[in-house]
Tab-separated table of C-alpha atoms in Angstrom:
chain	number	residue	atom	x	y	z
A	1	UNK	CA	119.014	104.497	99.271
A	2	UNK	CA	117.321	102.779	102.388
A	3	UNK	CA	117.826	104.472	105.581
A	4	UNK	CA	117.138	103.819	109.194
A	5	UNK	CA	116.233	106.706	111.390
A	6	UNK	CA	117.147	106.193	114.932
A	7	UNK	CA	115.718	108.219	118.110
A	8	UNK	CA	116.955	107.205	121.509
A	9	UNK	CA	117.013	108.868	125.330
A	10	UNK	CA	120.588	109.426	127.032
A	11	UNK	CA	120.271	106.126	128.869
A	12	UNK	CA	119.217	103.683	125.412
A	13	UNK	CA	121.539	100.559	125.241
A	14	UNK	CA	122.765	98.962	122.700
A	15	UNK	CA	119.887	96.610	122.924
A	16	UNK	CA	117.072	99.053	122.864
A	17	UNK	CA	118.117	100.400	119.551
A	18	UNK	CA	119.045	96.470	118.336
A	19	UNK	CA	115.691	95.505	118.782
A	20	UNK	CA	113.213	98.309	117.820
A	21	UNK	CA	116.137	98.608	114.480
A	22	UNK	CA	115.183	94.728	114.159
A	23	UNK	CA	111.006	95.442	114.404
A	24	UNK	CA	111.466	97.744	111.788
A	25	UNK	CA	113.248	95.794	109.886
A	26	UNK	CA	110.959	92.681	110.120
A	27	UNK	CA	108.036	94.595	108.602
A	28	UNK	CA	110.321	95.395	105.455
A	29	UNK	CA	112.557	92.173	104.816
A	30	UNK	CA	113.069	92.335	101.624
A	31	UNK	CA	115.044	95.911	102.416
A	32	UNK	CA	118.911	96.336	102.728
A	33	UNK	CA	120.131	99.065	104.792
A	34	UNK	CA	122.675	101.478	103.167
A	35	UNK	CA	123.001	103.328	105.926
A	36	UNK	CA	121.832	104.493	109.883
A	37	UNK	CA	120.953	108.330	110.715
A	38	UNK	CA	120.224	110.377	113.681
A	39	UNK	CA	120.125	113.776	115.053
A	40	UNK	CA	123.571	115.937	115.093
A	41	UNK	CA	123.664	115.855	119.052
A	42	UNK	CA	123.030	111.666	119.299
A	43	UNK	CA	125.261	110.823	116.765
A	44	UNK	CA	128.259	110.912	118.856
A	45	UNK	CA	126.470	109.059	121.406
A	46	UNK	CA	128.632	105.330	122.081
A	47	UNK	CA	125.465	103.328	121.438
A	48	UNK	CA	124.570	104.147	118.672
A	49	UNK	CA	128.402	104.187	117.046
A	50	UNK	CA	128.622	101.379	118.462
A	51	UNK	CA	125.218	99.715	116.465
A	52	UNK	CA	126.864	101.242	112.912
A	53	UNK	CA	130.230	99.494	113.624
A	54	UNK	CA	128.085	96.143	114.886
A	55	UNK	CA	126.000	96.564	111.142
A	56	UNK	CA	129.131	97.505	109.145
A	57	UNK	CA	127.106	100.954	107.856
A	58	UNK	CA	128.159	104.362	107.789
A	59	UNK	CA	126.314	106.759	110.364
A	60	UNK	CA	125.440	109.729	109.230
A	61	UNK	CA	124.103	113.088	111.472
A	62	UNK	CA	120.970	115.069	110.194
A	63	UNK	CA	119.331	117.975	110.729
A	64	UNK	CA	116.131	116.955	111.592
A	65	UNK	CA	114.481	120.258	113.503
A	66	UNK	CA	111.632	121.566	110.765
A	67	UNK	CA	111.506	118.105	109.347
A	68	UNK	CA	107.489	117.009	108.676
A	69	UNK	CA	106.413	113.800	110.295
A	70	UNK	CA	103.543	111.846	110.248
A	71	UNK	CA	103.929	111.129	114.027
A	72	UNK	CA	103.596	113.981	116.244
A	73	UNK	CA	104.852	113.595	119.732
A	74	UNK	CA	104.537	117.032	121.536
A	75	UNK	CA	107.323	116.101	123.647
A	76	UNK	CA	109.669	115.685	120.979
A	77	UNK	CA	108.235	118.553	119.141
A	78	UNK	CA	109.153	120.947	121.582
A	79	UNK	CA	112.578	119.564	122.298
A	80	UNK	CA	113.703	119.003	118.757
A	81	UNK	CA	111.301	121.193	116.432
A	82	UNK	CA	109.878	117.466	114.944
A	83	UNK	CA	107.224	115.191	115.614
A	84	UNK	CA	109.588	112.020	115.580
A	85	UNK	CA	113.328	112.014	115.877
A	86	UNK	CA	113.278	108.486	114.206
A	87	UNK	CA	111.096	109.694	111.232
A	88	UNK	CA	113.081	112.950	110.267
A	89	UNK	CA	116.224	111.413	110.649
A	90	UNK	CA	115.398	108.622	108.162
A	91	UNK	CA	113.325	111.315	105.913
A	92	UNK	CA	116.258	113.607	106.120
A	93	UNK	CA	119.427	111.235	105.366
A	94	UNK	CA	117.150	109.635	102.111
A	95	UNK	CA	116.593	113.034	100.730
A	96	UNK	CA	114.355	115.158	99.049
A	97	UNK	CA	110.886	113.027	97.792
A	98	UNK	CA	111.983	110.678	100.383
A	99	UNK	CA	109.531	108.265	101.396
A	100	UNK	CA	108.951	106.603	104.926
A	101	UNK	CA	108.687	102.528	104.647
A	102	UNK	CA	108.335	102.070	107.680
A	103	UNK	CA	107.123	104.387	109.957
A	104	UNK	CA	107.894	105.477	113.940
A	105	UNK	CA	108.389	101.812	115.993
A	106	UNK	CA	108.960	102.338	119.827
A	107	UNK	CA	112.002	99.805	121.311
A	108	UNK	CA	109.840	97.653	124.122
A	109	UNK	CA	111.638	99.505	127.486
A	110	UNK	CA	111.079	102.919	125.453
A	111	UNK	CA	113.727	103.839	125.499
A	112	UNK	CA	114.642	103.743	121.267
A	113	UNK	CA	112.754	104.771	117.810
A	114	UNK	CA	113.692	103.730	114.846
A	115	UNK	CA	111.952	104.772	111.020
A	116	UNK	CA	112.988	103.378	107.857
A	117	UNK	CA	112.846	105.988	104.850
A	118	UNK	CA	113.492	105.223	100.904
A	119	UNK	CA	114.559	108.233	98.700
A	120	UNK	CA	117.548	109.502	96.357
A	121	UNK	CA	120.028	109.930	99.802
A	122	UNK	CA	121.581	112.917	100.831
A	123	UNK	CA	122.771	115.960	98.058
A	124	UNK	CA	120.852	114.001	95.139
């Protein structure tokens, strides 16, 4: 399974997570998406339901606090117990021996992340 991890602020648009979701998905075109993830508390967030409606994929909410990252913001690390939202959502929804494709990418304004992990998916 190919996930996308998404990371995003409280006042992300649609367009933030469009675009930095698009980046990512430039540097791995031959890639099909089977599905988005995030973190429990963002996934009920409109713009990002929103984004899995738009791409027809199923959203799913992870637990990403304890998840290992190669990026390592200290911000996010203290707020979510991660280095990268974006990373250990991806990481998380493909499962165990998950592999990132495509590492943390920063939307333009800042205000999105997205990741893009490979790996068995969820309760494999």
């Amino acid at each position: 399974m190919i996930i996308a991890g998404l990371g995003f602020r409280g006042a992300a648009t649609q367009a933030s997570l469009t675009e930095v979701l698009g980046a990512a998905l430039a540097l791995a075109p031959a890639v099909r998406l089977d599905a988005l993830a995030t973190a429990p508390h963002k996934a009920t967030a409109a713009v990002i339901r929103s984004l899995a409606v738009t791409m027809g994929l199923p959203l799913w909410a992870v637990e990403v606090a304890g998840q290992v990252t190669p990026t390592q913001s200290a911000r996010i690390l203290a707020a979510f117990d991660t280095g990268s939202v974006a990373e250990a959502a991806a990481l998380a929804a493909a499962g165990p021996g998950a592999r990132l494709i495509v590492g943390r990418m920063v939307s333009a304004d800042g205000m999105a992340t997205a990741a893009i992990a490979e790996g068995k998916g969820l309760g494999q």
